[in-house]
PDB file of C-alpha atoms in Angstrom:
ATOM      1  CA  MET A   1      -0.264  -0.066   0.008  1.00  0.00           C
ATOM      2  CA  ALA A   2       1.173   3.547  -0.834  1.00  0.00           C
ATOM      3  CA  LYS A   3       2.254   5.523   1.811  1.00  0.00           C
ATOM      4  CA  GLN A   4       0.024   8.479   2.371  1.00  0.00           C
ATOM      5  CA  LYS A   5       1.225  11.998   0.970  1.00  0.00           C
ATOM      6  CA  ASN A   6       2.094  14.920   3.392  1.00  0.00           C
ATOM      7  CA  TYR A   7       2.526  18.028   1.351  1.00  0.00           C
ATOM      8  CA  GLY A   8       4.267  21.193   2.258  1.00  0.00           C
ATOM      9  CA  MET A   9       6.719  23.601   0.867  1.00  0.00           C
ATOM     10  CA  VAL A  10      10.458  24.687   1.284  1.00  0.00           C
ATOM     11  CA  ILE A  11      11.123  28.166   0.238  1.00  0.00           C
ATOM     12  CA  ASP A  12      14.484  29.183  -0.206  1.00  0.00           C
ATOM     13  CA  THR A  13      14.655  32.969   0.473  1.00  0.00           C
ATOM     14  CA  ARG A  14      18.168  33.040  -1.003  1.00  0.00           C
ATOM     15  CA  VAL A  15      17.302  32.942  -4.392  1.00  0.00           C
ATOM     16  CA  CYS A  16      13.797  34.314  -4.659  1.00  0.00           C
ATOM     17  CA  VAL A  17      14.252  37.678  -7.052  1.00  0.00           C
ATOM     18  CA  ALA A  18      10.636  38.765  -5.921  1.00  0.00           C
ATOM     19  CA  CYS A  19       9.420  38.513  -9.524  1.00  0.00           C
ATOM     20  CA  SER A  20       5.789  37.607  -8.590  1.00  0.00           C
ATOM     21  CA  ALA A  21       5.568  35.006 -11.445  1.00  0.00           C
ATOM     22  CA  CYS A  22       4.155  32.525  -8.623  1.00  0.00           C
ATOM     23  CA  VAL A  23       1.506  35.104  -7.782  1.00  0.00           C
ATOM     24  CA  TYR A  24       0.444  35.566 -11.431  1.00  0.00           C
ATOM     25  CA  ALA A  25       0.520  31.852 -12.139  1.00  0.00           C
ATOM     26  CA  CYS A  26      -1.781  31.156  -8.979  1.00  0.00           C
ATOM     27  CA  LYS A  27      -4.274  33.825 -10.121  1.00  0.00           C
ATOM     28  CA  SER A  28      -4.522  32.344 -13.594  1.00  0.00           C
ATOM     29  CA  GLU A  29      -4.699  28.529 -12.731  1.00  0.00           C
ATOM     30  CA  ASN A  30      -7.215  29.257  -9.628  1.00  0.00           C
ATOM     31  CA  GLY A  31      -9.296  31.940 -11.203  1.00  0.00           C
ATOM     32  CA  VAL A  32      -8.631  34.441  -8.543  1.00  0.00           C
ATOM     33  CA  PRO A  33     -10.503  37.552  -8.979  1.00  0.00           C
ATOM     34  CA  GLU A  34      -8.819  40.736  -9.763  1.00  0.00           C
ATOM     35  CA  GLY A  35      -7.712  42.528  -6.320  1.00  0.00           C
ATOM     36  CA  TYR A  36      -7.365  39.078  -4.527  1.00  0.00           C
ATOM     37  CA  CYS A  37      -4.873  36.766  -4.184  1.00  0.00           C
ATOM     38  CA  ARG A  38      -3.790  33.391  -2.810  1.00  0.00           C
ATOM     39  CA  ASP A  39      -0.315  33.956  -2.568  1.00  0.00           C
ATOM     40  CA  TRP A  40       1.876  37.106  -2.683  1.00  0.00           C
ATOM     41  CA  VAL A  41       5.571  38.164  -2.383  1.00  0.00           C
ATOM     42  CA  VAL A  42       6.915  40.300   0.865  1.00  0.00           C
ATOM     43  CA  GLN A  43      10.101  42.132   0.841  1.00  0.00           C
ATOM     44  CA  GLU A  44      11.707  42.646   4.344  1.00  0.00           C
ATOM     45  CA  THR A  45      14.716  44.927   4.886  1.00  0.00           C
ATOM     46  CA  GLU A  46      16.531  44.967   8.378  1.00  0.00           C
ATOM     47  CA  GLY A  47      19.364  46.841   9.667  1.00  0.00           C
ATOM     48  CA  ALA A  48      21.049  50.282   8.835  1.00  0.00           C
ATOM     49  CA  TYR A  49      23.125  51.392   6.151  1.00  0.00           C
ATOM     50  CA  PRO A  50      25.705  49.896   5.148  1.00  0.00           C
ATOM     51  CA  LYS A  51      24.792  46.707   7.035  1.00  0.00           C
ATOM     52  CA  LEU A  52      21.358  45.970   5.341  1.00  0.00           C
ATOM     53  CA  ARG A  53      19.948  42.683   4.698  1.00  0.00           C
ATOM     54  CA  MET A  54      16.936  42.083   2.499  1.00  0.00           C
ATOM     55  CA  GLU A  55      14.902  38.807   2.272  1.00  0.00           C
ATOM     56  CA  ASN A  56      12.148  38.292  -0.447  1.00  0.00           C
ATOM     57  CA  ARG A  57       9.687  35.617   0.577  1.00  0.00           C
ATOM     58  CA  SER A  58       6.831  34.250  -1.315  1.00  0.00           C
ATOM     59  CA  GLU A  59       4.130  33.914   1.248  1.00  0.00           C
ATOM     60  CA  ARG A  60       0.534  31.635   1.074  1.00  0.00           C
ATOM     61  CA  CYS A  61      -1.521  29.600   3.365  1.00  0.00           C
ATOM     62  CA  GLN A  62       0.777  27.515   5.683  1.00  0.00           C
ATOM     63  CA  HIS A  63      -1.204  24.201   5.452  1.00  0.00           C
ATOM     64  CA  CYS A  64      -0.860  23.794   9.392  1.00  0.00           C
ATOM     65  CA  GLU A  65      -0.922  20.683  11.009  1.00  0.00           C
ATOM     66  CA  ASN A  66      -3.010  22.470  13.989  1.00  0.00           C
ATOM     67  CA  ALA A  67      -5.024  24.775  11.808  1.00  0.00           C
ATOM     68  CA  PRO A  68      -7.209  27.235  13.759  1.00  0.00           C
ATOM     69  CA  CYS A  69      -9.260  28.053  10.596  1.00  0.00           C
ATOM     70  CA  VAL A  70     -10.479  24.369  10.696  1.00  0.00           C
ATOM     71  CA  THR A  71     -11.127  24.288  14.627  1.00  0.00           C
ATOM     72  CA  TYR A  72     -13.242  27.394  14.272  1.00  0.00           C
ATOM     73  CA  CYS A  73     -14.947  26.880  11.035  1.00  0.00           C
ATOM     74  CA  PRO A  74     -18.558  26.316  12.162  1.00  0.00           C
ATOM     75  CA  THR A  75     -19.711  24.520   8.851  1.00  0.00           C
ATOM     76  CA  GLY A  76     -16.704  22.084   8.631  1.00  0.00           C
ATOM     77  CA  ALA A  77     -16.053  23.856   5.184  1.00  0.00           C
ATOM     78  CA  SER A  78     -12.251  24.404   6.235  1.00  0.00           C
ATOM     79  CA  HIS A  79     -11.029  20.816   6.733  1.00  0.00           C
ATOM     80  CA  TYR A  80      -8.034  18.635   6.651  1.00  0.00           C
ATOM     81  CA  ALA A  81      -7.754  16.983   3.324  1.00  0.00           C
ATOM     82  CA  GLY A  82      -5.443  14.050   4.453  1.00  0.00           C
ATOM     83  CA  ASP A  83      -2.587  14.774   2.298  1.00  0.00           C
ATOM     84  CA  GLY A  84      -1.127  17.411   4.430  1.00  0.00           C
ATOM     85  CA  THR A  85      -3.303  20.087   2.870  1.00  0.00           C
ATOM     86  CA  VAL A  86      -6.141  22.299   4.197  1.00  0.00           C
ATOM     87  CA  GLN A  87      -8.761  23.007   2.055  1.00  0.00           C
ATOM     88  CA  VAL A  88     -11.840  24.946   1.777  1.00  0.00           C
ATOM     89  CA  ASN A  89     -15.373  23.411   0.434  1.00  0.00           C
ATOM     90  CA  ARG A  90     -16.687  26.496  -0.945  1.00  0.00           C
ATOM     91  CA  TYR A  91     -20.301  25.079  -1.221  1.00  0.00           C
ATOM     92  CA  ARG A  92     -20.295  24.390   2.706  1.00  0.00           C
ATOM     93  CA  CYS A  93     -18.784  27.852   3.389  1.00  0.00           C
ATOM     94  CA  THR A  94     -21.013  30.601   4.578  1.00  0.00           C
ATOM     95  CA  GLY A  95     -18.808  33.406   4.429  1.00  0.00           C
ATOM     96  CA  CYS A  96     -18.898  33.833   8.230  1.00  0.00           C
ATOM     97  CA  LYS A  97     -15.251  34.820   8.221  1.00  0.00           C
ATOM     98  CA  ALA A  98     -14.483  32.798  11.452  1.00  0.00           C
ATOM     99  CA  CYS A  99     -11.664  31.232   9.934  1.00  0.00           C
ATOM    100  CA  LEU A 100     -10.153  34.582   8.569  1.00  0.00           C
ATOM    101  CA  ALA A 101     -10.384  35.631  12.500  1.00  0.00           C
ATOM    102  CA  ALA A 102      -8.530  32.500  13.315  1.00  0.00           C
ATOM    103  CA  CYS A 103      -5.776  32.517  10.886  1.00  0.00           C
ATOM    104  CA  PRO A 104      -2.602  33.936  12.324  1.00  0.00           C
ATOM    105  CA  TYR A 105      -0.975  34.225   8.923  1.00  0.00           C
ATOM    106  CA  ASP A 106      -3.721  36.597   6.998  1.00  0.00           C
ATOM    107  CA  ALA A 107      -3.913  33.831   4.180  1.00  0.00           C
ATOM    108  CA  ARG A 108      -7.622  34.071   3.371  1.00  0.00           C
ATOM    109  CA  TYR A 109      -9.859  36.409   1.796  1.00  0.00           C
ATOM    110  CA  VAL A 110     -13.746  36.402   0.822  1.00  0.00           C
ATOM    111  CA  HIS A 111     -14.147  35.699  -2.606  1.00  0.00           C
ATOM    112  CA  PRO A 112     -16.744  38.063  -4.269  1.00  0.00           C
ATOM    113  CA  GLU A 113     -19.232  34.939  -4.694  1.00  0.00           C
ATOM    114  CA  GLY A 114     -19.402  35.059  -0.807  1.00  0.00           C
ATOM    115  CA  TYR A 115     -17.187  31.990   0.107  1.00  0.00           C
ATOM    116  CA  VAL A 116     -13.656  32.357   1.605  1.00  0.00           C
ATOM    117  CA  ASP A 117     -10.816  31.430  -0.691  1.00  0.00           C
ATOM    118  CA  LYS A 118      -7.135  30.568  -0.277  1.00  0.00           C
ATOM    119  CA  CYS A 119      -4.093  28.499  -1.349  1.00  0.00           C
ATOM    120  CA  SER A 120      -4.949  25.153  -1.775  1.00  0.00           C
ATOM    121  CA  LEU A 121      -1.669  24.037  -2.895  1.00  0.00           C
ATOM    122  CA  CYS A 122      -3.533  23.371  -6.463  1.00  0.00           C
ATOM    123  CA  LYS A 123      -5.115  20.382  -5.022  1.00  0.00           C
ATOM    124  CA  HIS A 124      -6.519  19.718  -8.572  1.00  0.00           C
ATOM    125  CA  ARG A 125      -2.897  19.623 -10.015  1.00  0.00           C
ATOM    126  CA  LEU A 126      -1.757  17.575  -7.371  1.00  0.00           C
ATOM    127  CA  GLU A 127      -4.239  14.886  -8.119  1.00  0.00           C
ATOM    128  CA  GLN A 128      -3.036  14.601 -11.436  1.00  0.00           C
ATOM    129  CA  GLY A 129       0.546  14.147 -10.578  1.00  0.00           C
ATOM    130  CA  LEU A 130       1.484  17.736 -11.296  1.00  0.00           C
ATOM    131  CA  GLU A 131       3.635  20.542  -9.289  1.00  0.00           C
ATOM    132  CA  THR A 132       1.579  23.454  -8.074  1.00  0.00           C
ATOM    133  CA  ALA A 133       1.309  26.123 -10.717  1.00  0.00           C
ATOM    134  CA  CYS A 134       3.582  28.441  -8.398  1.00  0.00           C
ATOM    135  CA  VAL A 135       6.337  25.925  -8.446  1.00  0.00           C
ATOM    136  CA  SER A 136       6.011  24.970 -12.114  1.00  0.00           C
ATOM    137  CA  VAL A 137       6.879  28.846 -13.000  1.00  0.00           C
ATOM    138  CA  CYS A 138       9.462  29.856 -10.558  1.00  0.00           C
ATOM    139  CA  PRO A 139      12.530  30.704 -12.393  1.00  0.00           C
ATOM    140  CA  THR A 140      15.044  30.341  -9.575  1.00  0.00           C
ATOM    141  CA  THR A 141      13.347  27.317  -8.093  1.00  0.00           C
ATOM    142  CA  SER A 142      12.979  29.116  -4.706  1.00  0.00           C
ATOM    143  CA  LEU A 143       9.639  27.314  -4.602  1.00  0.00           C
ATOM    144  CA  ASN A 144       9.682  23.652  -3.857  1.00  0.00           C
ATOM    145  CA  LEU A 145       6.570  21.505  -3.363  1.00  0.00           C
ATOM    146  CA  VAL A 146       7.898  18.631  -1.136  1.00  0.00           C
ATOM    147  CA  ASP A 147       6.299  15.313   0.512  1.00  0.00           C
ATOM    148  CA  PHE A 148       7.215  15.067   3.995  1.00  0.00           C
ATOM    149  CA  ASN A 149       6.604  11.240   3.920  1.00  0.00           C
ATOM    150  CA  GLU A 150       8.873  10.800   0.735  1.00  0.00           C
ATOM    151  CA  PRO A 151      11.410   8.226   1.770  1.00  0.00           C
ATOM    152  CA  GLU A 152      14.204  10.295  -0.421  1.00  0.00           C
ATOM    153  CA  ALA A 153      13.696  12.918   2.051  1.00  0.00           C
ATOM    154  CA  LYS A 154      14.001  15.693  -0.407  1.00  0.00           C
ATOM    155  CA  ALA A 155      13.065  18.404   2.111  1.00  0.00           C
ATOM    156  CA  ASP A 156      15.687  17.405   4.538  1.00  0.00           C
ATOM    157  CA  GLU A 157      18.561  17.328   1.952  1.00  0.00           C
ATOM    158  CA  MET A 158      17.414  20.878   0.732  1.00  0.00           C
ATOM    159  CA  MET A 159      17.240  22.043   4.514  1.00  0.00           C
ATOM    160  CA  ASN A 160      20.210  20.242   5.881  1.00  0.00           C
ATOM    161  CA  GLY A 161      22.738  22.850   7.198  1.00  0.00           C
ATOM    162  CA  LYS A 162      20.818  25.754   6.392  1.00  0.00           C
ATOM    163  CA  GLU A 163      19.058  28.512   8.661  1.00  0.00           C
ATOM    164  CA  VAL A 164      15.408  27.270   8.362  1.00  0.00           C
ATOM    165  CA  TYR A 165      12.378  28.970   9.954  1.00  0.00           C
ATOM    166  CA  ARG A 166       8.664  28.534   9.918  1.00  0.00           C
ATOM    167  CA  GLN A 167       6.661  31.513  10.447  1.00  0.00           C
ATOM    168  CA  LYS A 168       4.749  32.404  13.814  1.00  0.00           C
ATOM    169  CA  GLU A 169       5.685  28.881  15.480  1.00  0.00           C
ATOM    170  CA  HIS A 170       4.729  30.477  18.841  1.00  0.00           C
ATOM    171  CA  ALA A 171       1.063  30.179  17.449  1.00  0.00           C
ATOM    172  CA  GLY A 172       1.413  26.534  17.789  1.00  0.00           C
ATOM    173  CA  THR A 173      -0.145  25.898  14.504  1.00  0.00           C
ATOM    174  CA  ASN A 174       2.649  23.443  13.082  1.00  0.00           C
ATOM    175  CA  PRO A 175       2.975  24.957   9.774  1.00  0.00           C
ATOM    176  CA  SER A 176       3.952  22.975   6.804  1.00  0.00           C
ATOM    177  CA  LEU A 177       5.917  25.795   4.925  1.00  0.00           C
ATOM    178  CA  TYR A 178       9.506  26.332   5.596  1.00  0.00           C
ATOM    179  CA  TRP A 179      11.571  29.232   4.359  1.00  0.00           C
ATOM    180  CA  ILE A 180      15.469  28.892   4.066  1.00  0.00           C
ATOM    181  CA  SER A 181      16.770  32.035   5.325  1.00  0.00           C
ATOM    182  CA  ALA A 182      18.471  34.493   3.074  1.00  0.00           C
ATOM    183  CA  SER A 183      21.031  35.295   6.031  1.00  0.00           C
ATOM    184  CA  ASN A 184      22.718  32.059   4.639  1.00  0.00           C
ATOM    185  CA  LYS A 185      24.464  32.695   1.016  1.00  0.00           C
ATOM    186  CA  PRO A 186      23.679  30.581  -1.768  1.00  0.00           C
ATOM    187  CA  GLY A 187      25.700  27.290  -1.691  1.00  0.00           C
ATOM    188  CA  ALA A 188      25.960  27.551   1.951  1.00  0.00           C
TER     189      ALA A 188
END
């Protein structure tokens, strides 16, 4: 019997150039309305001249193992898909926004048709054996879809020896997205 998938992402901020190809691919692939997004790019600068550090980061739903959006959704529309992803069933969603209030990552929005929407890690593509739209177009391979149950441990290999972090770990959500910090130089 095949082992259950456990999808997540490893995002290498050392090579992200903030081109937003991921954002446009997601919008196109998922029919995201104008003015909304399922993923976005953040540029963060720290320090003082001449010692500045900038990190470009592609962000989206964290597909948390302990997702507050799932806990607080009164209809069950927000749910665990069993493959490491958190999904929204738009037909069960009433647009009450409880999940928006619960999400510490601000990764959801109310679609103009009244349901809550967010990154699905392109579940429809995963079911066809394809990569997510954002991963498929990233020109620097900053974005990497991984299966944490994969025996080859691609994720471990990518993160080994690097400064790696997850966002807002203090929230106890156990997010499935990992960032390789830009404070390490490529090849480090």
